[in-house]
């Protein structure tokens, strides 16, 4: 399966004309959107074209993105209450599940991961140019400077599921030349494993507070797809600790539509948690 | 058949220094009361196993009960890091803590292999990550049918599995429901097991989706009402979110942590009143 940028998820961003409201239904572009709201929509776009699979999300904007995608252009997605319940409708972040469509206790969740009908958007404490990620430890692994939370599902997710990343604070601390522990598999390592092992490996996109990235390059290294409104390409380059692939003029990430903004503000996140994750 | 005994007696009998102990639970039904009893009884050199260690393992580690941790994620859910866990790994306080890190699926499947009496579990994950370079317990294996290279992890057969459930009957049959983790797998994989329950009932009423652990697969059952606090037991209690947030402060500093453990865990009269809340 080709996942390096020719898939359905690159279309809307590739269109990229400022304020084009690409593919997101009715309404004029909401150019008064906050950076967090732009991020929510950019995260939502990760699931475009995925159909009836579980949209597993970590982080506020990512969770909001999954639910927004389901409410707009990707109605077949399965979304959760943030725990083990599949909800009949996308619910506001932090709210109880309401009517429940199904149960996803841990065993079933893991079966789903291994089956692959799941597109996960995870966080990463470090990520390199090929999309290798680290959520395990910073520093020497035997005696880490900083013991992180642990690899959790990353080793299985990245080899069994389409995977995207949401990184709320883009900086050279996160975007590093080399991650200290590979807990999520990147393109160079997947290529080394060969076809059979890497056939389900698919890094779709990386969304940060500055822009959108994919791996649509011949060697699977990271490419700048778009910069968010108000962000300069130089800013992204300066906040990235490796050479990004930049093809010509970089488009701007699309603004949310008015309809999307209403859904985010009034339905999914009335308390404005998104703005605490990405400050306006 | 499981026998129903007081918690302190069950822990004294089942958990020994140097044992591997799996205390499972996921989001709710986390066996805090049993963990606190292990701390009070001063067990040492334990290998703690759990898919998603949270505060109770932070407490066991900070109190010096553990030598080794087998896990896939260790954190304070919704809050942040486990400070005692990090202090043990980074600064070896109060004792060095060896860690064996797996993916969630790796641990879950290793329990299943253990419960099945098989020597190992097979996964597609792990390949391409750095984990196999760190432990001999993650190794490549070739599928005899397709030739695909996969990953094997050895079965986990804990010396003791401890879980918390809603109910048991007097014969030690246990029923648990709500969000389930890998409690059943851990208990069936273990050599000995202890289930703490909210209540002992005359008869277990069938419930859709409930997990039933038969008494013949369990060693001891102990009543521990409120024994999953600050997590919860669906149908019996609600999650004490404020405590999870408070733990971040309590556990950040060694002295504050020790003082809190002294007052709330080591002092039995205090714990008796806590259990009632």
Coordinates of C-alpha atoms in Angstrom, one line a residue:
Chain A
X1 CA 0.0 0.0 0.0
X2 CA 1.4 3.3 -1.0
X3 CA 1.2 5.7 1.9
X4 CA 3.8 8.2 1.0
X5 CA 1.7 11.1 0.0
X6 CA -0.2 10.0 -3.0
X7 CA -3.1 8.8 -0.9
X8 CA -6.4 10.5 -0.6
X9 CA -5.3 12.5 2.4
X10 CA -3.0 14.7 0.4
X11 CA -5.6 16.1 -1.9
X12 CA -7.3 18.7 0.2
X13 CA -4.0 20.1 1.5
X14 CA -2.4 20.0 -1.8
X15 CA -5.2 22.2 -3.1
X16 CA -4.0 24.5 -0.5
X17 CA -5.1 27.9 -1.9
X18 CA -5.6 30.2 1.0
X19 CA -9.2 30.3 2.1
X20 CA -10.2 27.8 -0.5
X21 CA -12.4 25.8 2.0
X22 CA -11.3 22.7 0.1
X23 CA -13.7 19.9 0.3
X24 CA -15.3 20.8 3.7
X25 CA -18.8 21.5 2.7
X26 CA -20.6 24.7 2.8
X27 CA -19.9 28.2 4.2
X28 CA -17.2 30.7 3.7
X29 CA -13.8 30.3 5.1
X30 CA -13.5 31.2 8.8
X31 CA -10.5 33.5 8.6
X32 CA -11.0 34.5 12.3
X33 CA -10.1 31.0 13.3
X34 CA -7.5 30.5 16.0
X35 CA -4.3 28.5 15.4
X36 CA -5.8 25.7 17.4
X37 CA -8.8 25.6 15.2
X38 CA -6.7 25.5 12.1
X39 CA -4.8 22.6 13.8
X40 CA -8.1 20.7 14.5
X41 CA -9.1 20.9 10.8
X42 CA -5.6 19.9 9.7
X43 CA -5.8 16.9 12.0
X44 CA -9.3 16.0 10.7
X45 CA -7.9 16.0 7.2
X46 CA -5.6 13.1 8.2
X47 CA -8.6 10.8 8.3
X48 CA -10.1 11.9 4.9
X49 CA -10.8 8.9 2.7
X50 CA -10.4 6.4 5.5
X51 CA -14.0 5.1 5.6
X52 CA -15.3 2.7 8.2
X53 CA -12.3 2.4 10.5
X54 CA -11.5 3.4 14.0
X55 CA -10.1 6.9 14.3
X56 CA -7.9 6.7 17.4
X57 CA -6.6 10.0 18.6
X58 CA -4.4 11.3 21.3
X59 CA -4.2 15.0 22.3
X60 CA -7.0 17.6 22.3
X61 CA -6.7 18.9 18.7
X62 CA -6.3 15.3 17.4
X63 CA -9.4 14.1 19.2
X64 CA -11.4 17.1 18.0
X65 CA -10.1 16.5 14.5
X66 CA -11.3 12.8 14.5
X67 CA -14.7 13.8 15.7
X68 CA -14.9 16.8 13.3
X69 CA -14.0 14.5 10.4
X70 CA -16.8 12.2 11.3
X71 CA -19.3 15.0 11.5
X72 CA -18.3 16.4 8.1
X73 CA -16.5 14.6 5.3
X74 CA -15.9 11.2 6.8
X75 CA -19.1 10.0 8.4
X76 CA -18.1 6.3 8.4
X77 CA -15.4 6.8 11.0
X78 CA -15.7 5.1 14.4
X79 CA -14.9 7.4 17.2
X80 CA -14.8 6.9 21.0
X81 CA -15.6 8.7 24.2
X82 CA -11.9 8.9 24.8
X83 CA -12.1 5.6 26.6
X84 CA -13.4 2.2 25.6
X85 CA -16.8 3.2 24.3
X86 CA -17.7 3.6 20.6
X87 CA -20.1 6.5 20.6
X88 CA -23.2 6.6 18.4
X89 CA -22.5 10.3 17.6
X90 CA -19.3 12.3 18.1
X91 CA -19.5 13.7 21.6
X92 CA -18.0 16.9 23.0
X93 CA -14.5 16.4 24.4
X94 CA -14.6 15.2 28.0
X95 CA -18.3 14.5 27.8
X96 CA -19.9 11.2 28.7
X97 CA -20.4 8.8 25.8
X98 CA -24.2 9.2 25.5
X99 CA -25.7 6.5 23.4
X100 CA -23.1 3.7 22.9
X101 CA -22.6 2.0 19.6
X102 CA -20.1 -0.6 20.9
X103 CA -17.6 -1.6 23.4
X104 CA -13.9 -1.7 22.8
X105 CA -12.3 -3.3 25.8
X106 CA -8.5 -3.6 25.6
X107 CA -8.4 -7.1 24.1
X108 CA -10.8 -6.1 21.3
X109 CA -8.9 -2.9 20.8
X110 CA -5.7 -4.9 20.3
X111 CA -7.3 -7.2 17.9
X112 CA -8.4 -4.2 15.9
X113 CA -4.8 -2.9 15.9
X114 CA -3.5 -6.1 14.6
X115 CA -6.2 -6.3 12.0
X116 CA -5.3 -2.8 10.8
X117 CA -8.8 -1.2 10.6
X118 CA -7.6 1.7 12.6
X119 CA -5.8 5.0 11.8
X120 CA -4.1 6.3 14.9
X121 CA -2.8 9.8 15.5
X122 CA -0.3 9.7 18.3
X123 CA 2.0 12.1 20.0
X124 CA 5.8 11.9 19.9
X125 CA 8.4 13.3 22.2
X126 CA 11.0 13.0 19.4
X127 CA 10.6 12.5 15.7
X128 CA 13.2 12.3 12.9
X129 CA 13.1 13.0 9.2
X130 CA 11.9 9.4 8.4
X131 CA 9.2 9.5 11.0
X132 CA 10.9 7.3 13.6
X133 CA 9.4 8.4 16.9
X134 CA 10.3 8.1 20.5
X135 CA 8.0 8.1 23.5
X136 CA 10.2 5.9 25.7
X137 CA 13.2 7.7 27.1
X138 CA 15.4 10.7 26.4
X139 CA 19.1 10.3 26.8
X140 CA 21.0 7.1 27.3
X141 CA 18.4 4.3 27.4
X142 CA 20.2 2.4 30.2
X143 CA 20.1 5.4 32.5
X144 CA 17.8 8.0 30.9
X145 CA 18.0 11.7 31.5
X146 CA 14.3 11.6 31.2
X147 CA 12.2 8.4 31.5
X148 CA 9.1 9.0 29.4
X149 CA 5.8 7.1 29.5
X150 CA 6.8 4.0 27.6
X151 CA 6.4 2.8 24.1
X152 CA 2.7 1.8 24.7
X153 CA 1.1 0.8 21.4
X154 CA 3.7 2.4 19.1
X155 CA 5.6 -0.7 18.0
X156 CA 2.4 -2.5 16.9
X157 CA 0.6 0.6 15.7
X158 CA 3.2 1.7 13.3
X159 CA 3.7 -1.7 11.7
X160 CA 0.0 -2.7 11.6
X161 CA -2.0 0.6 11.2
X162 CA -1.9 3.8 9.3
X163 CA -0.3 6.2 11.7
X164 CA -0.2 10.0 11.9
X165 CA 1.2 12.3 14.5
X166 CA 0.0 15.4 16.3
X167 CA 2.7 17.5 17.9
X168 CA 1.3 20.6 19.6
X169 CA 4.7 22.3 20.1
X170 CA 6.9 22.2 17.0
X171 CA 10.5 22.6 18.2
X172 CA 14.0 21.4 17.7
X173 CA 13.6 19.4 20.9
X174 CA 11.0 17.3 19.2
X175 CA 12.1 17.4 15.5
X176 CA 15.6 15.9 16.0
X177 CA 18.2 14.4 13.7
X178 CA 18.1 11.1 15.5
X179 CA 15.6 9.9 18.1
X180 CA 17.1 8.3 21.3
X181 CA 14.9 5.3 21.2
X182 CA 12.9 4.1 18.2
X183 CA 9.5 3.2 19.6
X184 CA 7.5 4.0 16.4
X185 CA 8.9 2.8 13.1
X186 CA 9.8 5.3 10.4
X187 CA 10.3 4.8 6.6
X188 CA 14.0 4.0 6.6
X189 CA 13.5 1.2 9.1
X190 CA 10.3 -0.1 7.4
X191 CA 12.2 -0.2 4.1
X192 CA 15.0 -2.2 5.8
X193 CA 12.4 -4.7 7.0
X194 CA 11.3 -5.3 3.5
X195 CA 7.9 -5.7 1.8
X196 CA 6.4 -8.5 3.9
X197 CA 7.0 -6.8 7.2
X198 CA 6.3 -3.3 6.1
X199 CA 3.2 -3.9 4.0
X200 CA 0.9 -2.4 6.5
X201 CA 3.3 0.4 7.5
X202 CA 1.9 3.7 6.6
X203 CA 2.8 7.1 8.0
X204 CA 0.2 9.5 6.7
X205 CA 0.9 12.9 8.0
X206 CA 2.3 15.0 10.8
X207 CA 0.4 17.9 12.1
X208 CA 2.0 20.5 14.4
X209 CA 1.1 24.0 15.6
X210 CA 3.1 25.3 12.7
X211 CA 2.2 23.2 9.7
X212 CA 1.4 20.0 8.0
X213 CA 4.0 17.4 6.9
X214 CA 4.0 14.1 5.0
X215 CA 6.5 11.7 3.7
X216 CA 5.7 11.9 -0.1
X217 CA 9.3 11.9 -1.2
X218 CA 11.3 9.2 -3.0
X219 CA 13.2 8.1 0.1
X220 CA 10.2 8.6 2.5
X221 CA 11.7 11.6 4.3
X222 CA 9.6 14.3 5.7
X223 CA 8.2 17.0 3.5
X224 CA 6.5 20.3 4.4
X225 CA 3.0 20.2 2.9
X226 CA 1.6 23.5 4.1
X227 CA 2.2 26.2 6.7
X228 CA -0.6 27.4 8.9
X229 CA -1.9 30.9 8.3
X230 CA 0.5 33.4 9.9
X231 CA 3.5 31.0 9.9
X232 CA 6.5 31.5 7.7
X233 CA 8.4 28.7 6.1
X234 CA 11.6 30.0 7.7
X235 CA 10.0 29.6 11.1
X236 CA 9.3 25.9 10.4
X237 CA 12.8 25.4 9.2
X238 CA 14.3 27.0 12.3
X239 CA 12.1 24.9 14.6
X240 CA 13.2 21.6 12.8
X241 CA 16.4 19.9 13.7
X242 CA 16.8 18.2 10.3
X243 CA 16.5 19.2 6.7
X244 CA 12.9 19.2 5.6
X245 CA 12.0 18.5 2.0
X246 CA 10.5 21.7 0.6
X247 CA 9.1 21.6 -3.0
X248 CA 8.8 25.1 -4.4
X249 CA 6.2 27.4 -3.0
X250 CA 4.6 26.0 0.1
X251 CA 0.9 26.5 0.3
X252 CA -1.0 27.7 3.3
X253 CA -3.0 25.2 5.4
X254 CA -6.7 25.8 4.6
X255 CA -8.8 27.8 7.0
X256 CA -11.7 26.0 8.7
X257 CA -15.0 26.6 7.0
X258 CA -17.7 28.5 9.0
X259 CA -19.5 25.2 9.3
X260 CA -16.5 23.5 10.8
X261 CA -15.9 26.4 13.2
X262 CA -19.4 26.2 14.4
X263 CA -19.0 22.5 15.1
X264 CA -15.7 22.9 16.9
X265 CA -16.9 25.9 19.0
X266 CA -20.5 25.1 19.7
X267 CA -20.6 21.3 19.6
X268 CA -17.3 19.6 20.1
X269 CA -15.3 21.9 22.4
X270 CA -17.5 24.6 24.0
X271 CA -15.1 25.0 26.8
X272 CA -12.2 25.9 24.5
X273 CA -9.8 23.2 25.6
X274 CA -8.1 23.4 22.2
X275 CA -6.8 26.9 23.0
X276 CA -5.0 25.5 26.1
X277 CA -3.2 23.0 23.9
X278 CA -2.3 25.5 21.2
X279 CA -2.3 29.0 22.6
X280 CA -3.9 31.6 20.4
Chain B
X1 CA -11.6 -23.7 44.7
X2 CA -10.9 -20.2 45.9
X3 CA -11.2 -19.6 49.6
X4 CA -12.4 -16.3 51.0
X5 CA -9.9 -14.9 53.5
X6 CA -9.0 -11.4 54.9
X7 CA -6.8 -9.4 52.6
X8 CA -3.8 -9.2 55.0
X9 CA -3.9 -13.0 55.3
X10 CA -4.1 -13.5 51.5
X11 CA -1.2 -11.2 50.8
X12 CA 0.9 -12.7 53.5
X13 CA 0.3 -16.2 52.1
X14 CA 0.5 -15.4 48.3
X15 CA 3.1 -12.7 47.8
X16 CA 6.7 -13.4 48.7
X17 CA 9.9 -11.5 48.4
X18 CA 11.3 -11.8 44.9
X19 CA 8.0 -12.8 43.3
X20 CA 6.8 -11.6 40.0
X21 CA 3.5 -9.9 40.6
X22 CA 0.9 -8.8 38.0
X23 CA -1.6 -6.3 39.4
X24 CA -3.9 -5.6 36.5
X25 CA -6.8 -3.3 36.0
X26 CA -7.6 -0.8 33.3
X27 CA -9.1 2.6 34.0
X28 CA -11.1 1.1 36.8
X29 CA -10.9 -1.9 39.0
X30 CA -7.3 -1.2 39.9
X31 CA -6.3 -3.2 43.0
X32 CA -5.1 -0.4 45.3
X33 CA -6.1 -2.0 48.6
X34 CA -4.0 -5.1 47.8
X35 CA -1.1 -2.9 46.6
X36 CA -1.2 -1.0 49.9
X37 CA -1.2 -4.3 51.8
X38 CA 1.9 -5.4 50.0
X39 CA 3.6 -2.1 51.0
X40 CA 2.5 -2.6 54.6
X41 CA 3.9 -6.1 54.7
X42 CA 7.2 -4.7 53.4
X43 CA 7.7 -7.0 50.4
X44 CA 11.0 -6.6 48.5
X45 CA 12.6 -7.4 45.2
X46 CA 9.3 -7.8 43.4
X47 CA 9.1 -8.0 39.6
X48 CA 6.0 -5.9 38.9
X49 CA 4.2 -6.6 35.7
X50 CA 1.4 -4.5 34.2
X51 CA 0.3 -3.3 30.9
X52 CA -0.4 0.2 32.1
X53 CA 1.2 0.9 35.5
X54 CA -0.3 3.9 37.3
X55 CA -0.3 5.3 40.8
X56 CA -0.3 2.0 42.7
X57 CA 2.9 0.9 41.1
X58 CA 4.4 4.4 41.6
X59 CA 3.6 3.8 45.3
X60 CA 5.1 0.3 45.4
X61 CA 8.2 1.5 43.5
X62 CA 8.7 4.6 45.8
X63 CA 8.4 2.4 48.9
X64 CA 11.2 0.2 47.6
X65 CA 9.1 -3.0 47.0
X66 CA 10.2 -3.4 43.4
X67 CA 13.4 -4.5 41.7
X68 CA 12.1 -4.7 38.1
X69 CA 9.1 -3.4 36.1
X70 CA 7.7 -5.1 33.0
X71 CA 5.3 -2.6 31.3
X72 CA 4.2 -0.8 28.2
X73 CA 3.0 2.5 29.5
X74 CA 3.6 4.1 32.9
X75 CA 1.9 7.3 33.8
X76 CA -0.6 9.2 35.8
X77 CA -3.6 8.9 33.5
X78 CA -4.8 12.3 32.3
X79 CA -2.2 14.1 34.5
X80 CA 1.3 13.3 33.5
X81 CA 4.3 11.3 34.7
X82 CA 4.8 9.0 37.6
X83 CA 7.5 10.8 39.6
X84 CA 8.5 7.9 41.8
X85 CA 8.9 5.7 38.8
X86 CA 11.0 8.3 37.0
X87 CA 13.1 8.9 40.1
X88 CA 13.8 5.2 40.4
X89 CA 14.8 4.9 36.8
X90 CA 16.7 8.1 36.5
X91 CA 18.2 8.4 40.0
X92 CA 17.9 4.9 41.4
X93 CA 15.9 6.1 44.4
X94 CA 15.0 4.4 46.6
X95 CA 16.5 1.5 44.7
X96 CA 17.5 0.9 41.1
X97 CA 14.6 -0.2 39.0
X98 CA 15.3 -2.5 36.0
X99 CA 12.7 -2.0 33.3
X100 CA 11.6 -4.3 30.5
X101 CA 9.5 -2.4 28.0
X102 CA 7.0 -3.9 25.7
X103 CA 4.1 -2.8 23.5
X104 CA 0.6 -3.1 25.0
X105 CA -0.1 -6.0 22.6
X106 CA 3.2 -7.7 23.6
X107 CA 2.1 -7.9 27.2
X108 CA -1.5 -8.8 26.5
X109 CA -0.4 -11.6 24.2
X110 CA 2.3 -12.8 26.6
X111 CA -0.4 -13.3 29.2
X112 CA -2.6 -15.2 26.7
X113 CA 0.4 -17.5 25.9
X114 CA 0.9 -17.9 29.7
X115 CA -2.8 -18.7 30.2
X116 CA -2.7 -21.1 27.3
X117 CA 0.3 -23.1 28.6
X118 CA 2.3 -22.0 25.5
X119 CA 5.9 -20.9 25.7
X120 CA 5.6 -17.7 23.7
X121 CA 3.3 -15.3 21.9
X122 CA 3.7 -14.1 18.3
X123 CA 3.3 -10.5 17.1
X124 CA 3.9 -8.5 14.0
X125 CA 4.9 -5.4 16.0
X126 CA 8.3 -4.6 17.5
X127 CA 10.1 -5.1 14.2
X128 CA 12.0 -2.0 13.3
X129 CA 12.0 -0.5 16.8
X130 CA 14.9 -0.4 19.2
X131 CA 13.1 -2.7 21.8
X132 CA 14.6 -6.0 20.6
X133 CA 18.1 -4.6 21.1
X134 CA 17.3 -3.9 24.8
X135 CA 15.9 -7.2 26.0
X136 CA 16.4 -10.9 25.2
X137 CA 12.7 -11.3 25.7
X138 CA 11.8 -9.9 22.2
X139 CA 13.2 -12.1 19.5
X140 CA 12.6 -12.7 15.8
X141 CA 10.8 -15.8 14.7
X142 CA 10.0 -17.1 11.2
X143 CA 6.5 -18.3 10.4
X144 CA 6.7 -21.9 9.3
X145 CA 3.9 -21.5 6.8
X146 CA 4.6 -18.2 5.1
X147 CA 8.3 -17.5 5.9
X148 CA 7.4 -14.1 7.3
X149 CA 9.6 -12.9 10.0
X150 CA 7.6 -12.0 13.1
X151 CA 8.4 -11.3 16.7
X152 CA 8.1 -13.7 19.7
X153 CA 7.8 -12.7 23.3
X154 CA 8.0 -15.3 26.1
X155 CA 4.8 -16.2 27.9
X156 CA 4.2 -14.3 31.1
X157 CA 3.4 -16.6 34.0
X158 CA 3.4 -14.4 37.1
X159 CA 4.0 -16.0 40.4
X160 CA 0.9 -14.0 41.6
X161 CA -1.8 -12.1 39.7
X162 CA -3.9 -9.6 41.7
X163 CA -7.0 -8.0 40.4
X164 CA -10.0 -6.2 41.8
X165 CA -13.6 -7.1 40.8
X166 CA -17.1 -6.1 41.7
X167 CA -18.4 -9.3 43.2
X168 CA -17.6 -12.8 44.3
X169 CA -19.8 -15.6 45.7
X170 CA -18.8 -17.6 48.7
X171 CA -17.3 -20.3 46.5
X172 CA -14.9 -17.7 45.1
X173 CA -16.4 -17.3 41.7
X174 CA -15.8 -13.8 40.6
X175 CA -17.7 -11.4 38.3
X176 CA -16.3 -8.2 36.9
X177 CA -17.7 -5.7 34.3
X178 CA -17.3 -2.3 32.8
X179 CA -14.1 -1.5 30.9
X180 CA -12.1 -4.7 31.0
X181 CA -8.3 -4.8 30.6
X182 CA -6.4 -8.1 30.7
X183 CA -7.5 -9.2 34.2
X184 CA -8.7 -12.5 33.0
X185 CA -5.6 -13.3 31.0
X186 CA -3.4 -12.3 33.9
X187 CA -5.2 -14.4 36.5
X188 CA -5.4 -17.5 34.2
X189 CA -1.6 -17.1 33.4
X190 CA -0.6 -16.8 37.1
X191 CA 0.6 -19.6 39.4
X192 CA -1.3 -18.1 42.3
X193 CA -4.0 -15.4 42.2
X194 CA -5.8 -13.1 44.5
X195 CA -9.0 -11.2 43.6
X196 CA -10.2 -8.4 45.9
X197 CA -13.9 -7.6 45.5
X198 CA -16.4 -4.9 46.4
X199 CA -18.7 -7.4 48.0
X200 CA -19.3 -11.0 48.6
X201 CA -22.8 -12.0 47.5
X202 CA -24.9 -15.2 47.9
X203 CA -25.5 -15.6 44.2
X204 CA -23.9 -14.0 41.2
X205 CA -26.6 -12.7 38.8
X206 CA -25.7 -12.9 35.2
X207 CA -24.8 -9.6 33.5
X208 CA -24.3 -9.0 29.8
X209 CA -20.7 -8.5 28.9
X210 CA -19.4 -9.5 32.4
X211 CA -16.2 -11.5 32.8
X212 CA -16.6 -14.5 35.1
X213 CA -13.5 -16.0 36.7
X214 CA -14.4 -19.4 38.1
X215 CA -13.4 -20.1 41.6
X216 CA -11.4 -23.1 40.5
X217 CA -9.0 -20.8 38.6
X218 CA -8.5 -18.5 41.6
X219 CA -6.5 -19.1 44.8
X220 CA -7.8 -16.5 47.2
X221 CA -10.7 -14.0 47.3
X222 CA -10.8 -11.1 49.8
X223 CA -13.4 -8.5 50.4
X224 CA -12.0 -5.0 50.0
X225 CA -14.9 -2.6 49.6
X226 CA -13.6 0.7 48.1
X227 CA -10.4 -1.3 47.3
X228 CA -10.0 0.3 43.9
X229 CA -9.9 3.9 45.2
X230 CA -8.8 6.3 43.7
X231 CA -9.8 4.4 40.5
X232 CA -13.3 3.2 40.5
X233 CA -15.4 0.1 40.3
X234 CA -18.2 0.5 37.8
X235 CA -21.5 0.2 39.6
X236 CA -20.0 0.8 43.0
X237 CA -17.9 3.9 43.0
X238 CA -16.7 6.9 40.9
X239 CA -13.2 7.9 40.0
X240 CA -11.5 10.3 42.3
X241 CA -10.1 12.6 39.7
X242 CA -9.0 15.1 42.3
X243 CA -6.7 12.5 43.9
X244 CA -5.0 11.7 40.6
X245 CA -4.2 15.4 40.3
X246 CA -3.2 15.7 43.9
X247 CA -0.8 12.8 43.4
X248 CA 1.3 14.8 41.0
X249 CA 2.2 17.1 43.9
X250 CA 2.4 14.5 46.6
X251 CA 4.7 12.3 44.6
X252 CA 7.0 14.9 43.2
X253 CA 9.0 15.3 46.3
X254 CA 10.5 12.3 48.2
X255 CA 9.8 13.5 51.7
X256 CA 6.3 14.6 50.9
X257 CA 5.7 11.2 49.3
X258 CA 7.1 9.3 52.3
X259 CA 5.1 11.3 54.7
X260 CA 1.9 10.7 52.7
X261 CA 2.5 7.0 52.6
X262 CA 3.2 6.9 56.3
X263 CA -0.1 8.7 57.1
X264 CA -2.3 7.0 54.5
X265 CA -1.0 3.6 53.9
X266 CA 1.4 2.4 56.6
X267 CA -0.8 3.7 59.4
X268 CA -3.6 1.0 59.4
X269 CA -6.0 3.1 61.5
X270 CA -5.9 5.8 58.8
X271 CA -6.5 3.3 56.0
X272 CA -9.5 1.8 57.7
X273 CA -11.2 5.1 57.7
X274 CA -10.1 5.9 54.1
X275 CA -11.7 2.7 52.8
X276 CA -15.0 3.9 54.0
X277 CA -15.1 7.0 51.9

